[in-house]
Short mmCIF file of C-alpha atoms and ligand atoms in Angstrom, two decimals:
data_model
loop_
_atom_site.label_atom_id
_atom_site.label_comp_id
_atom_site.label_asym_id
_atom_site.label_seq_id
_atom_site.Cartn_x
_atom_site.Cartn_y
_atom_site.Cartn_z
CA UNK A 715 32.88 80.62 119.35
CA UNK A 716 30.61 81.97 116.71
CA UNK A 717 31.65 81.14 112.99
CA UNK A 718 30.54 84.37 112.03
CA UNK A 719 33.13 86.65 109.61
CA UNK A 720 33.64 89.40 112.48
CA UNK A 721 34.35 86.19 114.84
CA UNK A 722 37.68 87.35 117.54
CA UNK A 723 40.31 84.76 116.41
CA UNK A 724 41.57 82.29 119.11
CA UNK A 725 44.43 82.82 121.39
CA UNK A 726 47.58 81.73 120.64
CA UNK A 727 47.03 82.93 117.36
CA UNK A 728 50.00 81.91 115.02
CA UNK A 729 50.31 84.49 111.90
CA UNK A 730 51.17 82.06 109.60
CA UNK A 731 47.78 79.72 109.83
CA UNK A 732 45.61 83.01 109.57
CA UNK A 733 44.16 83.08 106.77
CA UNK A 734 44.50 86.26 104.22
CA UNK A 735 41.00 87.24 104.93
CA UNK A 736 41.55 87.23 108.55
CA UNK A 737 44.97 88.57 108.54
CA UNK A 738 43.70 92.22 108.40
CA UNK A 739 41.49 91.15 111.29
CA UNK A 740 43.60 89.77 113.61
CA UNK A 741 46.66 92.25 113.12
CA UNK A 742 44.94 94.86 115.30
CA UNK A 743 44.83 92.04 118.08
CA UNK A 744 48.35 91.79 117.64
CA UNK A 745 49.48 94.90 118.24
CA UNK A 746 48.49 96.67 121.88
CA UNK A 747 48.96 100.35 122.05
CA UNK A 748 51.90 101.92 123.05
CA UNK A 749 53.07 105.24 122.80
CA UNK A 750 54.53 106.21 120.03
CA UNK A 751 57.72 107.29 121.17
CA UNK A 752 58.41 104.20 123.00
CA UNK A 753 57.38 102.05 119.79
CA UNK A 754 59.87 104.50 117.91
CA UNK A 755 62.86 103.91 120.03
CA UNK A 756 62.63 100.14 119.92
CA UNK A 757 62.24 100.82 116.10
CA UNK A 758 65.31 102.55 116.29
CA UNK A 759 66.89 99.34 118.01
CA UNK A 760 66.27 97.40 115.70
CA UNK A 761 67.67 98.96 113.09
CA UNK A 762 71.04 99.28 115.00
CA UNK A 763 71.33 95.81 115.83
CA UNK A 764 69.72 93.33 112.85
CA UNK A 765 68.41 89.86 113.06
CA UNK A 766 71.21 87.17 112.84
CA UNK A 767 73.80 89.74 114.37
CA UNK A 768 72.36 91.00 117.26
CA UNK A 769 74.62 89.54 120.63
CA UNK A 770 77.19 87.93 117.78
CA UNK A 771 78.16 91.35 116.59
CA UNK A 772 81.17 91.70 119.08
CA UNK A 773 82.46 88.35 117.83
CA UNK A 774 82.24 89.50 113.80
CA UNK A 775 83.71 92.84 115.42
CA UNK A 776 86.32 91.51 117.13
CA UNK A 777 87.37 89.38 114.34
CA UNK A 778 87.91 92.15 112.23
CA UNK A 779 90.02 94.17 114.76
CA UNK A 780 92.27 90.29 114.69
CA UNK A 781 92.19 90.89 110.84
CA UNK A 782 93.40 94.43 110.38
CA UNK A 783 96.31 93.92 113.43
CA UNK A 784 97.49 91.37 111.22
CA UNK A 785 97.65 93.17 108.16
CA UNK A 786 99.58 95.45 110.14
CA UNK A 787 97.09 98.28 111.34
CA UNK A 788 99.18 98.88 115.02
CA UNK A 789 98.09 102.14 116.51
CA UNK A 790 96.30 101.10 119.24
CA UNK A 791 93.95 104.54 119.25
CA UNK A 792 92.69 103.30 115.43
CA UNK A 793 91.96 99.98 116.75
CA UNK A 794 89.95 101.20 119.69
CA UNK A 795 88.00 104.01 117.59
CA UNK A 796 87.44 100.66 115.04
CA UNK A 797 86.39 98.31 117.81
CA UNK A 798 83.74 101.22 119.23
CA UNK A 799 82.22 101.94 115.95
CA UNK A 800 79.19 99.52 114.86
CA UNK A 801 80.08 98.88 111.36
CA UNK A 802 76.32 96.97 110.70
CA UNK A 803 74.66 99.82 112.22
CA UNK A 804 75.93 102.02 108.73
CA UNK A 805 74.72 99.78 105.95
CA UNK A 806 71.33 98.46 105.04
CA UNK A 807 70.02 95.48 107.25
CA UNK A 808 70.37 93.00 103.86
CA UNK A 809 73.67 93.77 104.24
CA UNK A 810 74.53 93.84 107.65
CA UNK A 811 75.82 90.40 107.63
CA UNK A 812 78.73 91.38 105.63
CA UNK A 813 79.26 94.74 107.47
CA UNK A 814 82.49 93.14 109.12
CA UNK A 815 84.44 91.59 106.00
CA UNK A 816 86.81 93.50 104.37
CA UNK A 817 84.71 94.91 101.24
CA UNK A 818 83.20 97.77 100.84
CA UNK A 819 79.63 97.59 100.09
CA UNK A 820 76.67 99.87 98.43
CA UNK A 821 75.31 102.53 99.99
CA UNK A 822 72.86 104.00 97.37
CA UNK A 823 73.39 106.67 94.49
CA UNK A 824 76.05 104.65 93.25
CA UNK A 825 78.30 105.30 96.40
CA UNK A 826 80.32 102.83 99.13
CA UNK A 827 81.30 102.35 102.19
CA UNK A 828 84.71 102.22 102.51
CA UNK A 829 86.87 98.99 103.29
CA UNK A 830 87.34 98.76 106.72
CA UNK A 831 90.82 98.14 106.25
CA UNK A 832 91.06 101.32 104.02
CA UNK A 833 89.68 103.36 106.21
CA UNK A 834 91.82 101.65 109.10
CA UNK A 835 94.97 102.80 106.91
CA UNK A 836 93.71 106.12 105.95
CA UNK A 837 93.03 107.16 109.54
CA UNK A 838 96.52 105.80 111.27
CA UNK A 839 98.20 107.43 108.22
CA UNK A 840 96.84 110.30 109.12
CA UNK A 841 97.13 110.64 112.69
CA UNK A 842 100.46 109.56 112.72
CA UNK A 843 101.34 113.25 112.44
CA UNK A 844 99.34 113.74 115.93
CA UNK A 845 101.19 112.99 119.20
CA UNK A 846 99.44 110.31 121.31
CA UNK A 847 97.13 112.25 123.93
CA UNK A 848 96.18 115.21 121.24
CA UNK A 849 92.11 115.44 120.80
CA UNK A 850 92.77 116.95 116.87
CA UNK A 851 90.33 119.14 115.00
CA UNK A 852 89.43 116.73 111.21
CA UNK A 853 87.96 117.25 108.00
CA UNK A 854 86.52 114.79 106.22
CA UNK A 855 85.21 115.54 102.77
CA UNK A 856 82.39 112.41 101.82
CA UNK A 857 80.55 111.54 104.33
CA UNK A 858 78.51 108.96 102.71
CA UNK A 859 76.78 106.82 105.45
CA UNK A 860 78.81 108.58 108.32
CA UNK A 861 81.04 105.42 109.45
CA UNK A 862 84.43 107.22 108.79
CA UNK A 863 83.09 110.05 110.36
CA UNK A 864 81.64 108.47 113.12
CA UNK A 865 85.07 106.54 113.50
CA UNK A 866 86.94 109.66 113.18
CA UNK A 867 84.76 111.05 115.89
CA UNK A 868 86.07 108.74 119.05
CA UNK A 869 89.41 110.18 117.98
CA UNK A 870 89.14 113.88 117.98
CA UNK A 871 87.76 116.90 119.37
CA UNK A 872 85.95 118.25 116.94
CA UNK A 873 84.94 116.58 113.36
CA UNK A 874 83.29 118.31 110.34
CA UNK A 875 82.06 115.95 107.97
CA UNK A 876 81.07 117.39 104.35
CA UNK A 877 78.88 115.25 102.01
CA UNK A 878 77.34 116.60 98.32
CA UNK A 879 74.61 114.20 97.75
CA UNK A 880 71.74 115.37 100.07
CA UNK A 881 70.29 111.58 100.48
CA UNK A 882 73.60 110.65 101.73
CA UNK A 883 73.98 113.42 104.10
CA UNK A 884 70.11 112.46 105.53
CA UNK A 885 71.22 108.94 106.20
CA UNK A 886 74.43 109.70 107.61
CA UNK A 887 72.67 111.97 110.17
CA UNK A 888 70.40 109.47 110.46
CA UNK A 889 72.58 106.43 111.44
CA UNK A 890 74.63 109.06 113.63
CA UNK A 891 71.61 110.31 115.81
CA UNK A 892 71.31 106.51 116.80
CA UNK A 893 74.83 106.32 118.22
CA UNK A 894 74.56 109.95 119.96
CA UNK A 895 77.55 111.38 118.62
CA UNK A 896 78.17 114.70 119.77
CA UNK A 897 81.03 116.12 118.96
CA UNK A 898 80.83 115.54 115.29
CA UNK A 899 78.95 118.01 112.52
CA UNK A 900 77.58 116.94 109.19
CA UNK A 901 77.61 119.53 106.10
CA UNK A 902 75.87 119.17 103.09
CA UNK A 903 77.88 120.72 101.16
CA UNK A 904 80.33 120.50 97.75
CA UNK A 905 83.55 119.01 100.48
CA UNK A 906 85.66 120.52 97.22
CA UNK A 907 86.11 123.94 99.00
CA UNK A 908 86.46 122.77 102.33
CA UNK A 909 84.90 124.33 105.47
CA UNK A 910 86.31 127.62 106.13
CA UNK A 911 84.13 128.32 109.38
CA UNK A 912 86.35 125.93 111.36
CA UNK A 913 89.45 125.83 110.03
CA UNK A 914 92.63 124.91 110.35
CA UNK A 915 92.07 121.29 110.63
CA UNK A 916 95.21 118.79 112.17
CA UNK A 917 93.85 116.69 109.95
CA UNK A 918 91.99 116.40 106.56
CA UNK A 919 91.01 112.81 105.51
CA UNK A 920 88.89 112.43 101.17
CA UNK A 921 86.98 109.90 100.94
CA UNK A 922 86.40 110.25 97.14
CA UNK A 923 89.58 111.01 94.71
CA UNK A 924 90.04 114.03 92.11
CA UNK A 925 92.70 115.09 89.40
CA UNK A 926 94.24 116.95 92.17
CA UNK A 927 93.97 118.47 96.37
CA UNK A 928 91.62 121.19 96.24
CA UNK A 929 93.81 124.24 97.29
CA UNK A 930 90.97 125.29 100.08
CA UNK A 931 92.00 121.78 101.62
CA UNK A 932 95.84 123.11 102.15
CA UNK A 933 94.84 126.15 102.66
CA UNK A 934 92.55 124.97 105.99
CA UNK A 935 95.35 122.32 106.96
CA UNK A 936 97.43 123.46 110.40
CA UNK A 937 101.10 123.50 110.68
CA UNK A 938 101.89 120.02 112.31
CA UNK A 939 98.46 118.44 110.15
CA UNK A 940 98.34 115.93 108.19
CA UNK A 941 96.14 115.42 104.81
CA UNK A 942 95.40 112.15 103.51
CA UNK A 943 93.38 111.92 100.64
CA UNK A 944 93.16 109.28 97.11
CA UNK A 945 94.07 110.76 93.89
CA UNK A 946 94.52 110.07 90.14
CA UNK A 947 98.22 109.41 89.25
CA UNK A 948 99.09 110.84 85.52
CA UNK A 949 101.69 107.77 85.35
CA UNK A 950 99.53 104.80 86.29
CA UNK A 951 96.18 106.45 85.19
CA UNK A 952 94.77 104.32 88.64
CA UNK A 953 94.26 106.58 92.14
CA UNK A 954 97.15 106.25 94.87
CA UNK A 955 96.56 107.34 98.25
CA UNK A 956 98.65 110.70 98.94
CA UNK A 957 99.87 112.07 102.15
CA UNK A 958 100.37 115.95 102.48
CA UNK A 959 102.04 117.57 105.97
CA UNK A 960 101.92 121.33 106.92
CA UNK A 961 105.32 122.15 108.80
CA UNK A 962 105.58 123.85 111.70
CA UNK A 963 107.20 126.85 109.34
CA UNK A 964 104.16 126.74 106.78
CA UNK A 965 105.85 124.44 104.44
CA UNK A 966 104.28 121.42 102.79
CA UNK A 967 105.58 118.29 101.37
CA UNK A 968 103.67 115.67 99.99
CA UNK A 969 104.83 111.60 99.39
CA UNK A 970 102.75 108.96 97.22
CA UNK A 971 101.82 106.06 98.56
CA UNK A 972 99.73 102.74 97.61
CA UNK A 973 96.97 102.27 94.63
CA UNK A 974 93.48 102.73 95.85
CA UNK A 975 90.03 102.60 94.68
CA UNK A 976 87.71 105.83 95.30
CA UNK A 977 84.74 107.00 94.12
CA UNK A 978 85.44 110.38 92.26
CA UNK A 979 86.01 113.64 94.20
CA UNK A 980 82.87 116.00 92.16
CA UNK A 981 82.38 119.34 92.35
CA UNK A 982 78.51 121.12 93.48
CA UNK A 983 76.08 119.16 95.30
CA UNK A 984 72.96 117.17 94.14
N1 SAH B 976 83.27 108.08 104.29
C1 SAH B 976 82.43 107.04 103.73
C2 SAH B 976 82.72 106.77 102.28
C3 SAH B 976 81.71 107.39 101.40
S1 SAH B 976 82.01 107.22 99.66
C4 SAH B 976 82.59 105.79 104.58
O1 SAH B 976 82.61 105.91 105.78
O2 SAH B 976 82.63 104.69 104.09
C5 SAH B 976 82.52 108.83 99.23
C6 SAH B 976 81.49 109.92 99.33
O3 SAH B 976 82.09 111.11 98.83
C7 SAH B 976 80.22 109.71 98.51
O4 SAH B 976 79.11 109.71 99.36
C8 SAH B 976 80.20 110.93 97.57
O5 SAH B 976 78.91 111.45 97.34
C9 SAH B 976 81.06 111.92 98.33
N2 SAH B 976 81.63 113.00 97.53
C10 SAH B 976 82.18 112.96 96.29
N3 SAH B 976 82.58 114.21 95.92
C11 SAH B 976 82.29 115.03 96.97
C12 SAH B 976 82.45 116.42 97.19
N4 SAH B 976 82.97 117.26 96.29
N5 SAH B 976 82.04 116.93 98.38
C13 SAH B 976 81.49 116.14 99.33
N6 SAH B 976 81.30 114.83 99.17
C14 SAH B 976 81.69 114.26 98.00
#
């Protein structure tokens, strides 16, 4: 072999004994064509599963279905929408290894994903007001990443999803065109006045707490639907999570239950 500079590197060729100059070189070697949209897809793969979780993520998974039964989740169709729903597949890939403890973790712009075992609460809460079988029609107003919504999505027929901050709303359609969801919309949009077009909803879950529930949000709720949304409490000054049911006669009544930690309900979009 020549020991000229344009000299085809040996075979096997480890990266990390190449040296810089060659690097550039060599890379082209490395890399036989394929078409794009193959090279795409397994992109795409990639991305869903990350390194270090990969054939271990029903394990982590499955530990934190043990976790939330024993803190007392127990509606076995919240547990099974949970269990489907690739938590790691929402969140960047430096922080996919935590994607299955109980925190919630950054999702840029200053935003979260939720707790799993918040959002495990929120959601039985909820659908507690739906008899076992129903396929409800939900709202949920901040979509952030899209797990919620891609959770709420094994549970119902129909979800609309509403999220202000247009880089959230691109990733959330993002990570949801991966997991071919299809009977779930995305609306960029301020999730403030609701979302008229397909209302009434069985169900309205907020991901992001105000000094009050939007009238729009009752005013789209069905008789026999149930609203669930986080809230600032004058008498603490901290958020509590608050429940609001439509009767079957129009009525509403509305109970207060646990503290909670959202990020604030704003109005417009950005
Ligand atoms: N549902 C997400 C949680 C996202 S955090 C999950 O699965 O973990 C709450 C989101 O609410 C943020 O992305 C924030 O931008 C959004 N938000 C706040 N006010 C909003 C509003 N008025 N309309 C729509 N989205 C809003």
């Amino acid at each position: 072999m020549s020991a000229g500079p344009r000299a085809a590197p040996k075979f096997p060729l480890r990266l990390d004994q190449v040296k810089p100059a060659a690097r550039a070189e060599a890379t082209p070697l490395l890399r036989p064509q394929r078409p794009l949209q193959q090279a795409a897809v397994e992109q795409r793969g990639r991305a869903a599963t990350p390194a270090g979780l990969g054939l271990d993520s029903h394990h982590v998974r499955e530990r934190m279905l043990a976790r939330l039964q024993a803190e007392g989740v127990r509606d076995a169709r919240v547990l099974a929408a949970m269990r489907a729903v690739p938590r790691h597949a929402f969140v960047d890939t430096a922080l996919a290894n935590q994607a299955y403890e109980d925190t919630s973790l950054p999702i840029g712009l200053g935003q979260t994903i939720s707790k799993p075992s918040v959002v495990a609460r929120m959601v039985e809460l909820m659908l507690a007001a739906q008899p076992v079988g129903a396929r409800p029609s939900l709202l949920e107003i901040g979509s952030g990443c899209g797990y919620q919504a891609a959770v709420l999505a094994q549970l119902a027929r129909q979800v609309i999803s509403i999220e202000r901050l247009r880089p959230l709303y691109d990733k959330a359609r993002s990570n949801l065109a991966a997991l071919h969801v299809t009977n779930l919309r995305l609306v960029y949009g301020d999730g403030r006045i609701g979302h008229a077009p397909n209302a009434p909803y069985d169900g309205i879950i907020a991901a992001a707490g105000g000094e009050d529930i939007p009238a729009p949000w009752l005013d789209q709720l069905a008789p026999g639907g149930r609203l669930v949304a986080p809230m600032l409490d004058a008498r603490s000054g901290g958020q509590v999570l608050v429940v609001i049911d439509r009767h079957a006669d129009g009525s509403l009544q509305r109970s207060l239950h646990e503290a909670v930690r959202f990020v604030p309900l704003k109005s417009g979009i950005d």
